[in-house]
C-alpha positions as protocol buffer text, in pm:
chain_id: "A"
residue {
  index: 1
  type: TYR
  ca { x: -2440 y: -647 z: -19866 }
}
residue {
  index: 2
  type: ASN
  ca { x: -2170 y: -635 z: -20118 }
}
residue {
  index: 3
  type: GLU
  ca { x: -1830 y: -789 z: -20054 }
}
residue {
  index: 4
  type: PHE
  ca { x: -1553 y: -958 z: -20253 }
}
residue {
  index: 5
  type: MET
  ca { x: -1397 y: -1131 z: -19953 }
}
residue {
  index: 6
  type: LEU
  ca { x: -1571 y: -1437 z: -19823 }
}
residue {
  index: 7
  type: SER
  ca { x: -1443 y: -1408 z: -19496 }
}
residue {
  index: 8
  type: PHE
  ca { x: -1545 y: -1032 z: -19461 }
}
residue {
  index: 9
  type: ALA
  ca { x: -1886 y: -1110 z: -19530 }
}
residue {
  index: 10
  type: ASN
  ca { x: -1863 y: -1446 z: -19316 }
}
residue {
  index: 11
  type: ASP
  ca { x: -1771 y: -1221 z: -18992 }
}
residue {
  index: 12
  type: VAL
  ca { x: -2161 y: -1133 z: -18930 }
}
residue {
  index: 13
  type: ARG
  ca { x: -2140 y: -865 z: -19160 }
}
residue {
  index: 14
  type: ALA
  ca { x: -2383 y: -1002 z: -19444 }
}
residue {
  index: 15
  type: PRO
  ca { x: -2736 y: -952 z: -19304 }
}
residue {
  index: 16
  type: GLU
  ca { x: -2962 y: -1218 z: -19180 }
}
residue {
  index: 17
  type: GLY
  ca { x: -3220 y: -1261 z: -19488 }
}
residue {
  index: 18
  type: GLY
  ca { x: -3041 y: -985 z: -19675 }
}
residue {
  index: 19
  type: ILE
  ca { x: -2913 y: -1042 z: -20039 }
}
residue {
  index: 20
  type: TRP
  ca { x: -2523 y: -1035 z: -20100 }
}
residue {
  index: 21
  type: ILE
  ca { x: -2426 y: -881 z: -20451 }
}
residue {
  index: 22
  type: THR
  ca { x: -2088 y: -990 z: -20574 }
}
residue {
  index: 23
  type: VAL
  ca { x: -1881 y: -1129 z: -20872 }
}
residue {
  index: 24
  type: MET
  ca { x: -1780 y: -1443 z: -20685 }
}
residue {
  index: 25
  type: ASN
  ca { x: -1904 y: -1731 z: -20876 }
}
residue {
  index: 26
  type: ASN
  ca { x: -1814 y: -2046 z: -20683 }
}
residue {
  index: 27
  type: LEU
  ca { x: -1936 y: -2314 z: -20417 }
}
residue {
  index: 28
  type: ASN
  ca { x: -1772 y: -2110 z: -20148 }
}
residue {
  index: 29
  type: THR
  ca { x: -1978 y: -1796 z: -20195 }
}
residue {
  index: 30
  type: LEU
  ca { x: -2278 y: -2027 z: -20144 }
}
residue {
  index: 31
  type: ALA
  ca { x: -2137 y: -2166 z: -19853 }
}
residue {
  index: 32
  type: VAL
  ca { x: -2091 y: -1807 z: -19693 }
}
residue {
  index: 33
  type: ALA
  ca { x: -2432 y: -1686 z: -19827 }
}
residue {
  index: 34
  type: SER
  ca { x: -2598 y: -2051 z: -19633 }
}
residue {
  index: 35
  type: LEU
  ca { x: -2388 y: -1941 z: -19300 }
}
residue {
  index: 36
  type: CYS
  ca { x: -2509 y: -1590 z: -19296 }
}
residue {
  index: 37
  type: GLU
  ca { x: -2883 y: -1692 z: -19396 }
}
residue {
  index: 38
  type: VAL
  ca { x: -2899 y: -1483 z: -19677 }
}
residue {
  index: 39
  type: HIS
  ca { x: -3194 y: -1522 z: -19904 }
}
residue {
  index: 40
  type: ALA
  ca { x: -3030 y: -1469 z: -20227 }
}
residue {
  index: 41
  type: VAL
  ca { x: -2697 y: -1418 z: -20415 }
}
residue {
  index: 42
  type: VAL
  ca { x: -2666 y: -1138 z: -20702 }
}
residue {
  index: 43
  type: LEU
  ca { x: -2395 y: -1211 z: -20936 }
}
residue {
  index: 44
  type: ALA
  ca { x: -2281 y: -840 z: -21110 }
}
residue {
  index: 45
  type: GLU
  ca { x: -2110 y: -752 z: -21424 }
}
residue {
  index: 46
  type: ASN
  ca { x: -2282 y: -992 z: -21647 }
}
residue {
  index: 47
  type: VAL
  ca { x: -2129 y: -1304 z: -21403 }
}
residue {
  index: 48
  type: MET
  ca { x: -2351 y: -1612 z: -21487 }
}
residue {
  index: 49
  type: PRO
  ca { x: -2360 y: -1889 z: -21220 }
}
residue {
  index: 50
  type: GLN
  ca { x: -2167 y: -2214 z: -21288 }
}
residue {
  index: 51
  type: GLU
  ca { x: -2376 y: -2551 z: -21297 }
}
residue {
  index: 52
  type: ASP
  ca { x: -2259 y: -2659 z: -20957 }
}
residue {
  index: 53
  type: VAL
  ca { x: -2305 y: -2333 z: -20841 }
}
residue {
  index: 54
  type: ILE
  ca { x: -2670 y: -2330 z: -20945 }
}
residue {
  index: 55
  type: GLN
  ca { x: -2728 y: -2706 z: -20829 }
}
residue {
  index: 56
  type: ARG
  ca { x: -2598 y: -2600 z: -20497 }
}
residue {
  index: 57
  type: ALA
  ca { x: -2824 y: -2275 z: -20462 }
}
residue {
  index: 58
  type: GLY
  ca { x: -3120 y: -2497 z: -20509 }
}
residue {
  index: 59
  type: LEU
  ca { x: -3025 y: -2755 z: -20241 }
}
residue {
  index: 60
  type: GLU
  ca { x: -2938 y: -2464 z: -19996 }
}
residue {
  index: 61
  type: GLY
  ca { x: -3260 y: -2261 z: -20082 }
}
residue {
  index: 62
  type: ILE
  ca { x: -3069 y: -1950 z: -20185 }
}
residue {
  index: 63
  type: SER
  ca { x: -3172 y: -1750 z: -20492 }
}
residue {
  index: 64
  type: LEU
  ca { x: -2948 y: -1682 z: -20764 }
}
residue {
  index: 65
  type: ILE
  ca { x: -2970 y: -1385 z: -20960 }
}
residue {
  index: 66
  type: SER
  ca { x: -2732 y: -1225 z: -21239 }
}
residue {
  index: 67
  type: THR
  ca { x: -2727 y: -883 z: -21382 }
}
residue {
  index: 68
  type: PRO
  ca { x: -2495 y: -656 z: -21566 }
}
residue {
  index: 69
  type: LEU
  ca { x: -2470 y: -382 z: -21343 }
}
residue {
  index: 70
  type: PRO
  ca { x: -2162 y: -298 z: -21186 }
}
residue {
  index: 71
  type: ILE
  ca { x: -2177 y: -396 z: -20783 }
}
residue {
  index: 72
  type: PHE
  ca { x: -2242 y: -61 z: -20659 }
}
residue {
  index: 73
  type: GLU
  ca { x: -2511 y: 16 z: -20920 }
}
residue {
  index: 74
  type: ALA
  ca { x: -2668 y: -330 z: -20872 }
}
residue {
  index: 75
  type: ALA
  ca { x: -2695 y: -219 z: -20494 }
}
residue {
  index: 76
  type: VAL
  ca { x: -2839 y: 105 z: -20544 }
}
residue {
  index: 77
  type: ALA
  ca { x: -3118 y: -42 z: -20761 }
}
residue {
  index: 78
  type: ALA
  ca { x: -3191 y: -291 z: -20507 }
}
residue {
  index: 79
  type: GLN
  ca { x: -3225 y: -40 z: -20262 }
}
residue {
  index: 80
  type: ASN
  ca { x: -3439 y: 167 z: -20472 }
}
residue {
  index: 81
  type: TYR
  ca { x: -3652 y: -124 z: -20565 }
}
residue {
  index: 82
  type: LEU
  ca { x: -3700 y: -175 z: -20168 }
}
residue {
  index: 83
  type: ASP
  ca { x: -3763 y: 196 z: -20097 }
}
């Protein structure tokens, strides 16, 4: 699921067990990812996770991935990988 607005993703639109592709790099992102029960957060456009985000992701069991790809291209690459 790729989305900028946390409230939109939290509105039961991010699928449980999925991945969330975003450029938002903060603890709120992980809080929503945890509530939505996504397995991974992909940080697009060369966004690197902050140390507090890395620590919280570990506690929540959420994988963090960073990619240089823009959000849309990262989503296409993820879908192509799954196909």
